[in-house]
CSV table of C-alpha atoms in Angstrom, one decimal:
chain,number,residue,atom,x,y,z
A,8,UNK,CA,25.7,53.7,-97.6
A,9,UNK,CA,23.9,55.8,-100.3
A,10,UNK,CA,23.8,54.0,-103.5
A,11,UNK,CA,25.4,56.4,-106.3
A,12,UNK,CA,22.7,58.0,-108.7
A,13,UNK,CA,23.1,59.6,-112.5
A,14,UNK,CA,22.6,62.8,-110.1
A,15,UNK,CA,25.6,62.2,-108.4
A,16,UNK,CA,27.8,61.7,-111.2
A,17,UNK,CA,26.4,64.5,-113.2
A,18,UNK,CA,27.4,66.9,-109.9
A,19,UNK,CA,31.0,65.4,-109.9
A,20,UNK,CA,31.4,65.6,-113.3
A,21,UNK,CA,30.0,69.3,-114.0
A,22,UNK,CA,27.3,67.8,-116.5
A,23,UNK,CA,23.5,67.4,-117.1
A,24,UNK,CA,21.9,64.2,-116.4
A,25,UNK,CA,21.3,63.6,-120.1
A,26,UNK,CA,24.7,64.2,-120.5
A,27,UNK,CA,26.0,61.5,-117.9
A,28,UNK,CA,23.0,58.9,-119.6
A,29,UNK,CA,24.4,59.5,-123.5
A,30,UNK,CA,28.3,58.7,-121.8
A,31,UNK,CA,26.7,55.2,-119.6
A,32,UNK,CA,24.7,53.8,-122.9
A,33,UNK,CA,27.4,54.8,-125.5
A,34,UNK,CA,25.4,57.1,-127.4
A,35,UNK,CA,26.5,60.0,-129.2
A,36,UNK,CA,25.5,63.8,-127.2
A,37,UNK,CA,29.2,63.9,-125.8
A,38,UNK,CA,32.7,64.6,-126.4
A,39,UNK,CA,34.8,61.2,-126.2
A,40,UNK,CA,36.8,63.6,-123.6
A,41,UNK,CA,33.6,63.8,-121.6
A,42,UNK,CA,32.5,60.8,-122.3
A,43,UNK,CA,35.9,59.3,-120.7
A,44,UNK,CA,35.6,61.4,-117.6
A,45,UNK,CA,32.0,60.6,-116.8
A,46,UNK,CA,32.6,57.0,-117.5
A,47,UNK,CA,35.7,57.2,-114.8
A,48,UNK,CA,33.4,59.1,-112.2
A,49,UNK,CA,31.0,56.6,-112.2
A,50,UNK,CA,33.4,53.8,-112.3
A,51,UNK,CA,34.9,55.4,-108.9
A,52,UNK,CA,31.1,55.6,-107.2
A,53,UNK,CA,30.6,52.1,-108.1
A,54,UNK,CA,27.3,53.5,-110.3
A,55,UNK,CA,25.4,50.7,-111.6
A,56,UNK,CA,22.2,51.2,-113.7
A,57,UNK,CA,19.1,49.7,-111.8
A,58,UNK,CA,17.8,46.9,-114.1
A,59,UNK,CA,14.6,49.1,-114.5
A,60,UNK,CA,16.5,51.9,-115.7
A,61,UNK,CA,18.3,49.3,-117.6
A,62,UNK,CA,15.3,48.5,-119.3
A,63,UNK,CA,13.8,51.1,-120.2
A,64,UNK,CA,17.0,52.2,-121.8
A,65,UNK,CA,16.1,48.8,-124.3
A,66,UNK,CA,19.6,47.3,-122.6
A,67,UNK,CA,20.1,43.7,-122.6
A,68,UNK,CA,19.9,42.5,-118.9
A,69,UNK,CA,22.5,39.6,-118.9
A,70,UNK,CA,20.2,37.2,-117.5
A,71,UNK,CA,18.5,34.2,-118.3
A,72,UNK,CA,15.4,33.0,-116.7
A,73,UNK,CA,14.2,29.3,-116.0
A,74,UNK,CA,11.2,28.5,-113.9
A,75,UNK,CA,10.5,25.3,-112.4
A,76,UNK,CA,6.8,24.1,-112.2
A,77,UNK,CA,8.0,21.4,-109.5
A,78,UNK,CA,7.7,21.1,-105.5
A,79,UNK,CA,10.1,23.1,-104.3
A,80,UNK,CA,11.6,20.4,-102.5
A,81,UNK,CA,12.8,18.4,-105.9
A,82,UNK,CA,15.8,20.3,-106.2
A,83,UNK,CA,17.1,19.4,-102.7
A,84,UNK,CA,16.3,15.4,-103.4
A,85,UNK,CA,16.8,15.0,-107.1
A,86,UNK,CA,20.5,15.5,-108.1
A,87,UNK,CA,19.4,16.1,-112.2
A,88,UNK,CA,18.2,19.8,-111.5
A,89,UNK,CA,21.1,21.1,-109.4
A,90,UNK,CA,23.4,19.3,-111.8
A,91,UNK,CA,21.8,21.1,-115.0
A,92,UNK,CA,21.8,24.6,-112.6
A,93,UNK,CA,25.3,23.9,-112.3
A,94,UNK,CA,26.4,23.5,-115.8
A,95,UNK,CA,23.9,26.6,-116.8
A,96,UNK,CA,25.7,29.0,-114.1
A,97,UNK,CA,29.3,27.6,-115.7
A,98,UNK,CA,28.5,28.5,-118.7
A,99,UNK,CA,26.6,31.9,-118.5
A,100,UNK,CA,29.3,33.1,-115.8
A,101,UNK,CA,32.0,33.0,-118.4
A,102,UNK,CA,29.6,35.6,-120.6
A,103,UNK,CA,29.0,37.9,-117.5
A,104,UNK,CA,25.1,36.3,-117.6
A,105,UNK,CA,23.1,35.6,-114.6
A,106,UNK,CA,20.6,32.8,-114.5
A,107,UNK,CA,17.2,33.4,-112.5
A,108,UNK,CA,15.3,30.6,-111.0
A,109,UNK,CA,11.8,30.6,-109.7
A,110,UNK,CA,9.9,27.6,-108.7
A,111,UNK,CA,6.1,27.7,-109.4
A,112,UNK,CA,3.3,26.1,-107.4
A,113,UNK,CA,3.5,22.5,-109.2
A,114,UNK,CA,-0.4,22.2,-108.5
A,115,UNK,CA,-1.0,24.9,-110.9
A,116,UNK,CA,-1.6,25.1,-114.4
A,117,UNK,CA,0.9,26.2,-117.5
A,118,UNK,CA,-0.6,29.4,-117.4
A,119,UNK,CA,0.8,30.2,-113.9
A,120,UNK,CA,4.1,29.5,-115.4
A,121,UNK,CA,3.7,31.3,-118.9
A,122,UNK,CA,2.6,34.5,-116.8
A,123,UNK,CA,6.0,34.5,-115.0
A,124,UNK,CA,8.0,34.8,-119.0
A,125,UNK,CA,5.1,37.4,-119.7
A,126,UNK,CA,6.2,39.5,-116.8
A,127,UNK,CA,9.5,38.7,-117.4
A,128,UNK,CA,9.7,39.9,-120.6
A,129,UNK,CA,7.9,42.8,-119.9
A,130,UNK,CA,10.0,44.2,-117.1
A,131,UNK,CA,12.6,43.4,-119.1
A,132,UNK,CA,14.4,41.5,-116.5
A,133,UNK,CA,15.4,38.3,-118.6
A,134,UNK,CA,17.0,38.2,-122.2
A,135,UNK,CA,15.3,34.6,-122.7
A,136,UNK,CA,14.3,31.5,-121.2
A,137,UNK,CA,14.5,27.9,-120.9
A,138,UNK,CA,11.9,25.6,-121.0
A,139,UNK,CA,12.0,22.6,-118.8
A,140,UNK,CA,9.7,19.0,-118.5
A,141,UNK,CA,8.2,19.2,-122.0
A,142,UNK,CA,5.1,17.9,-122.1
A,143,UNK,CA,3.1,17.0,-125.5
A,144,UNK,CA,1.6,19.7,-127.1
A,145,UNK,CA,3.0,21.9,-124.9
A,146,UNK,CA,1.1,25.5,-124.6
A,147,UNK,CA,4.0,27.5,-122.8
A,148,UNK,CA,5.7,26.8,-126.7
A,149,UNK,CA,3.3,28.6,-128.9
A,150,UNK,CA,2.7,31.2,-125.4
A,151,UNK,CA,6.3,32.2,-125.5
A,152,UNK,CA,6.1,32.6,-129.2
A,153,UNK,CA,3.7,35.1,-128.8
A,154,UNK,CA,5.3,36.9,-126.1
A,155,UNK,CA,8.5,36.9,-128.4
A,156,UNK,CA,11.0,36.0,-125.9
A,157,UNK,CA,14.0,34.3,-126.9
A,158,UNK,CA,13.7,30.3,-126.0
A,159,UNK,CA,15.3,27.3,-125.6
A,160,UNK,CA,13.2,23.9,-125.1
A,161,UNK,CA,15.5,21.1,-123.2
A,162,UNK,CA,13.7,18.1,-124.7
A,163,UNK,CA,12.4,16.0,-127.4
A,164,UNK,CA,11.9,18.5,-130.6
A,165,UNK,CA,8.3,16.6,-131.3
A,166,UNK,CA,7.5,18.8,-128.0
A,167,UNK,CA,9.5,21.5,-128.9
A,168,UNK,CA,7.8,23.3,-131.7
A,169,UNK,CA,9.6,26.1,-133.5
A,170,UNK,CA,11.3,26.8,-131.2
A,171,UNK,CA,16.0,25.8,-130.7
A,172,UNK,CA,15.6,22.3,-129.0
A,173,UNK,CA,18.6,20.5,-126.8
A,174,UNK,CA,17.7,16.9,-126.5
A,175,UNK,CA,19.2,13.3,-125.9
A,176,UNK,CA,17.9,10.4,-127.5
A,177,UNK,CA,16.4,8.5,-124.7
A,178,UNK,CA,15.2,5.9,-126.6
A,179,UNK,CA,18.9,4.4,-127.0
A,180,UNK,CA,19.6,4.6,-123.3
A,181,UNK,CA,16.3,2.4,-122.8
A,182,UNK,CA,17.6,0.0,-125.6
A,183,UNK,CA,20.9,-0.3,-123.9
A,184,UNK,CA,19.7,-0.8,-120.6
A,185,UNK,CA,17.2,-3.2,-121.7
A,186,UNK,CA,19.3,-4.8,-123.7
A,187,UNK,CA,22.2,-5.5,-120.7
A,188,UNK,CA,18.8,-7.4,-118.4
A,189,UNK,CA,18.2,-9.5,-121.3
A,190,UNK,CA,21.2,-10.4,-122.0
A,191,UNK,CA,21.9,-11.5,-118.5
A,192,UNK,CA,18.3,-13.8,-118.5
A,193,UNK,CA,16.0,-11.0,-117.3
A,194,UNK,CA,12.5,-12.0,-119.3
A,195,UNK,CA,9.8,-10.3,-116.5
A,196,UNK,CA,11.0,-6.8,-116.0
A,197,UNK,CA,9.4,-3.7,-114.4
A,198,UNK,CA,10.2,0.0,-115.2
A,199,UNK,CA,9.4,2.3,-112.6
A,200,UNK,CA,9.0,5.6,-114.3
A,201,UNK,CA,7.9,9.2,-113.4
A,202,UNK,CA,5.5,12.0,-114.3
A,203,UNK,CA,3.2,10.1,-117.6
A,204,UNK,CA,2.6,13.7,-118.4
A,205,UNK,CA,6.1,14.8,-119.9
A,206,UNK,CA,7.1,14.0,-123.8
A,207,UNK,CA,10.9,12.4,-122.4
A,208,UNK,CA,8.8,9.9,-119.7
A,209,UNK,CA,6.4,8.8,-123.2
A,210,UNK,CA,9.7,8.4,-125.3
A,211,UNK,CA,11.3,6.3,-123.0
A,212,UNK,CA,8.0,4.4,-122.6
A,213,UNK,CA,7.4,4.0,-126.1
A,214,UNK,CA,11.1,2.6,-126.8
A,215,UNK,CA,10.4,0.2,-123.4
A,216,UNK,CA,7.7,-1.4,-125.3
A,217,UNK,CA,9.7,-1.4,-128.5
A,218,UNK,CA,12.0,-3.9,-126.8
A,219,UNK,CA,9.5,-6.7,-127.0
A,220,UNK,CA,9.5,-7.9,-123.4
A,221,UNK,CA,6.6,-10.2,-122.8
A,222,UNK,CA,6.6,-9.5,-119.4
A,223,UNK,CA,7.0,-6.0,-119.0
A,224,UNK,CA,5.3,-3.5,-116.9
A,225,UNK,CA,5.5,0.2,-116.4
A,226,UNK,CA,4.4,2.4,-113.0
A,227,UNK,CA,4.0,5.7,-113.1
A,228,UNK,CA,5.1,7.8,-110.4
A,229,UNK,CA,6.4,11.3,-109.1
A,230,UNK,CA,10.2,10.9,-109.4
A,231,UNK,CA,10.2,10.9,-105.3
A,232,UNK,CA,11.9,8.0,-103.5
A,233,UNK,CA,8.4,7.5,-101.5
A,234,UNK,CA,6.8,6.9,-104.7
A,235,UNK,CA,9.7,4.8,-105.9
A,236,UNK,CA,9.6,2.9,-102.6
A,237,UNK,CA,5.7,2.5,-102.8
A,238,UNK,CA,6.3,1.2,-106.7
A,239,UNK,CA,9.1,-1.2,-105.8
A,240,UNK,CA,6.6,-2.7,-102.9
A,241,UNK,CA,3.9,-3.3,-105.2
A,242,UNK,CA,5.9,-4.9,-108.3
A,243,UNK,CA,7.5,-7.1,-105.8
A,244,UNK,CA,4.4,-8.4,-104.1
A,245,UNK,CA,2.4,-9.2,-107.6
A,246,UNK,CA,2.3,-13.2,-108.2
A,247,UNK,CA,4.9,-13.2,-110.7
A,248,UNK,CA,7.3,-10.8,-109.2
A,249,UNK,CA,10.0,-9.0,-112.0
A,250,UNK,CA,13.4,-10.2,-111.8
A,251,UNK,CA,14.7,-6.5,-112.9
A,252,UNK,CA,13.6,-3.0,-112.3
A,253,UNK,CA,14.7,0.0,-114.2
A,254,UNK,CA,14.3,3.0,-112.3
A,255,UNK,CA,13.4,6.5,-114.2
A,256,UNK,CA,16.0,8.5,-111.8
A,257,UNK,CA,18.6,7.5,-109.3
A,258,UNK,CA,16.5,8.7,-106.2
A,259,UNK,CA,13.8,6.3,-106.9
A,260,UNK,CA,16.1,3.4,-107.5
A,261,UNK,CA,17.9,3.9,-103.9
A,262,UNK,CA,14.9,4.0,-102.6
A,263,UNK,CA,13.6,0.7,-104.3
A,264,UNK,CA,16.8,-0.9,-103.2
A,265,UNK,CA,15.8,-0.1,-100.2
A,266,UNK,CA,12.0,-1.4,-99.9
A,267,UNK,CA,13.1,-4.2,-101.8
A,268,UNK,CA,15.8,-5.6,-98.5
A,269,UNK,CA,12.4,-4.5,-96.2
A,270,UNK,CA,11.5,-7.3,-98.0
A,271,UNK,CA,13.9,-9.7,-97.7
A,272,UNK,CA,14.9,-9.9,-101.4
A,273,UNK,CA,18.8,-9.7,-102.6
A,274,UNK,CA,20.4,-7.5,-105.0
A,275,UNK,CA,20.9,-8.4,-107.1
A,276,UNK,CA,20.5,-12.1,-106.5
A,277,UNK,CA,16.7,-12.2,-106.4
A,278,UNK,CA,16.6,-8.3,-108.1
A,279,UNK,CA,18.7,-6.6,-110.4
A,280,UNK,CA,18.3,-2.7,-110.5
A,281,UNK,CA,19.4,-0.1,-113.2
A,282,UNK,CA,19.6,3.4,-111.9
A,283,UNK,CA,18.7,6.4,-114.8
A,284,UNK,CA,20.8,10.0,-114.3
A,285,UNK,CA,23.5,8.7,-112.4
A,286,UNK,CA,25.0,10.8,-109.6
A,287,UNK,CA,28.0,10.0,-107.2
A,288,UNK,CA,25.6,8.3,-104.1
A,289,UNK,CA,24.8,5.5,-106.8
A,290,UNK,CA,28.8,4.0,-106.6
A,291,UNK,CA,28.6,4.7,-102.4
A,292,UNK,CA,25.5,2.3,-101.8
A,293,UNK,CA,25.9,-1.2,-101.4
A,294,UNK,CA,25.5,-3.1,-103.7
A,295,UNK,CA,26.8,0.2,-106.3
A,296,UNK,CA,24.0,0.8,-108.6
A,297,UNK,CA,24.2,-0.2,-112.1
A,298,UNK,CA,23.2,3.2,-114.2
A,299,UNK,CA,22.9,5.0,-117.0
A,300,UNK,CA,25.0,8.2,-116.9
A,301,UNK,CA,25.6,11.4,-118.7
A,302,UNK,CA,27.4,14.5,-118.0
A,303,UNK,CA,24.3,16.6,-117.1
A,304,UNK,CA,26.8,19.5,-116.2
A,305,UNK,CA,27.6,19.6,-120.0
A,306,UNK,CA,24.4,19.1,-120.5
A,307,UNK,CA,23.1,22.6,-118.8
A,308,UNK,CA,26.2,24.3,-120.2
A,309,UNK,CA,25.1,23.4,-123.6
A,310,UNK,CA,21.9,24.6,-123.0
A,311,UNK,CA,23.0,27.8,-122.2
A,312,UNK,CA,25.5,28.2,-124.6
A,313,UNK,CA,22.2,27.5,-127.5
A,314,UNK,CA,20.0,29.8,-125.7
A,315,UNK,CA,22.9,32.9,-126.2
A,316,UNK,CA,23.2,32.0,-129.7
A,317,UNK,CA,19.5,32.5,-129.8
A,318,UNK,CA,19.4,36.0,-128.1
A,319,UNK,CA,22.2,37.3,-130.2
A,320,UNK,CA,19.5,36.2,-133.4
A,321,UNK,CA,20.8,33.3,-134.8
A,322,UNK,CA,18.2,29.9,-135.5
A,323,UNK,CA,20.0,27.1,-134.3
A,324,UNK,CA,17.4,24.5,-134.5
A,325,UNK,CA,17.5,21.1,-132.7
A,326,UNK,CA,20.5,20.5,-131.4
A,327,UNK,CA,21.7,16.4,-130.4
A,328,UNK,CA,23.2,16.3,-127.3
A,329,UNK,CA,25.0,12.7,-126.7
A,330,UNK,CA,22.9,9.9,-124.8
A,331,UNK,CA,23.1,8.5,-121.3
A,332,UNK,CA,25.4,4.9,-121.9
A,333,UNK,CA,25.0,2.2,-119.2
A,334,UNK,CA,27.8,2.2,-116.5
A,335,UNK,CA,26.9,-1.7,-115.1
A,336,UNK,CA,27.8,-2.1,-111.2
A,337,UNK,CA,27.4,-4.6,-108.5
A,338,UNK,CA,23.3,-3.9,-108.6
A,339,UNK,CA,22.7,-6.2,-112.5
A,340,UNK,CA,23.1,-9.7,-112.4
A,341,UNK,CA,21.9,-12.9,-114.3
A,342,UNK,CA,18.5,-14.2,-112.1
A,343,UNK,CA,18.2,-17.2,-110.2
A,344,UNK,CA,17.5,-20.4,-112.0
């Protein structure tokens, strides 16, 4: 099937081309009468501009962009992503807005990743972006300030620079969880966290130490449940063993539930685990894990809803999204005498 061109219309309709272009952009050059007719022409072809064309008319192209500098594979283990997709497509459906995802090589550098907004921007084929795993002093910030295009950071605003910021205070969830070990007895605990690189895994580090364990230790890992498993083996072969282990994401802590039965350990008799981002597979394992849960569908639709208020020109700022509160299960219990 031919696809329907301004041609077309303009043949149907017994205009000029220029004609039939003033009618589809709304710009004066024709009667409304005209204007009216053409617009029901190409309503009948099912006409629909070609984002190029679209573009280089200077209209908006309803779509938002986020790239992912991850393995591709993450988003099929690690519920958080698709969640946050989720909420994002909710959101910008109801406002006719498309989201566009592209993963980039995870061995490469920023600049791989700042490239894609540059092109982006210049083809005209996103209206803004969101900006995903801040890291310190991050240099896609200040880049996509250059380039100009609208943007939303989803993370600490210390990372965030000028740019709108959504963020949740991960320093409370630590306290909490924290907080529910030592309450229970837990003195030697372990927190097995992901990439060191990114400004939430520091805050969350940070506010671990702030806790004043005296037996505390952090690994850093991937976020993959082989590096989770590996961690858990490790922690729970040292001399004096933790009693507890907080896990960074919900993937990881399955998968050091896991390594630690391959060991013949009990949980959460002889280890208690805490579970970040929950997701529904932490209530279906046995024992269900204790974890700290948010509504990261909210979450993404937030973030979209800040990034539209940022296209249509408005400076929103930082914007406090509520924490992730502890949700204790069968996996947290007081350690043997």
């Amino acid at each position: 099937m031919k696809r329907p061109t301004i041609a077309d219309i303009a043949r149907e309709a017994g205009v000029s081309k220029g004609a039939v272009s003033y009618a589809l952009n709304n710009r004066p050059g024709v009667s409304e009468e005209t204007r009216a007719r053409i617009l029901a022409i190409a309503d009948r072809l099912g006409f629909r501009a070609s984002a190029a064309a679209r573009a280089l008319a200077g209209a908006p192209a309803s779509v938002v962009g986020l790239a992912l500098r991850r393995p591709a594979s993450t988003l099929g283990v690690e519920p958080f992503f698709m969640e946050l997709i989720s909420g994002l497509e909710a959101e910008l459906s109801t406002r006719s807005y498309a989201l566009l995802l592209q993963m980039v090589d995870d061995e490469a550098d920023a600049g791989a990743e700042i490239e894609v907004y540059r092109q982006w921007w210049i083809e005209g084929r996103v209206d803004g972006v969101l900006l995903c795993d801040l890291r310190p002093d991050d240099p896609r910030v200040p880049a996509v300030e250059r380039i100009g295009i609208p943007a939303v950071a989803v993370g600490p605003p210390s990372a965030g620079g000028r740019l709108a910021t959504l963020w949740s205070d991960d320093a409370v969830s630590v306290a909490e969880a924290v907080d529910h070990l030592t309450g229970l007895g837990h003195r030697r605990i372990a927190r097995v966290a992901g990439l060191p690189g990114l400004a939430h895994t520091a805050t969350r580090t940070g506010a671990f130490a702030d806790r004043g364990i005296t037996e505390a230790v952090t690994v850093f890992t991937d976020y993959t449940g082989e590096a989770g498993a590996r961690a858990t083996r490790e922690l729970l072969g040292a001399p004096h063993r933790p009693t507890a282990i907080v896990y960074d994401n919900d993937v990881m802590a399955i998968a050091g539930l896991a390594a630690a039965r391959e060991l013949g350990l009990a949980v959460p008799a002889d280890l208690s685990i805490v579970a970040w981002d929950d997701s529904p597979i932490c209530g279906l394992v046995h024992p269900p894990l204790t974890a700290l849960t948010r509504d990261i569908v909210a979450y993404g639709a937030h973030a979209a809803r800040l990034l539209l208020s940022v296209i249509a020109g408005e400076q929103p700022g930082a914007r406090l999204d509520e924490p992730a509160r502890l949700v204790a299960r069968g996996s947290t219990a007081p350690p043997r005498a």
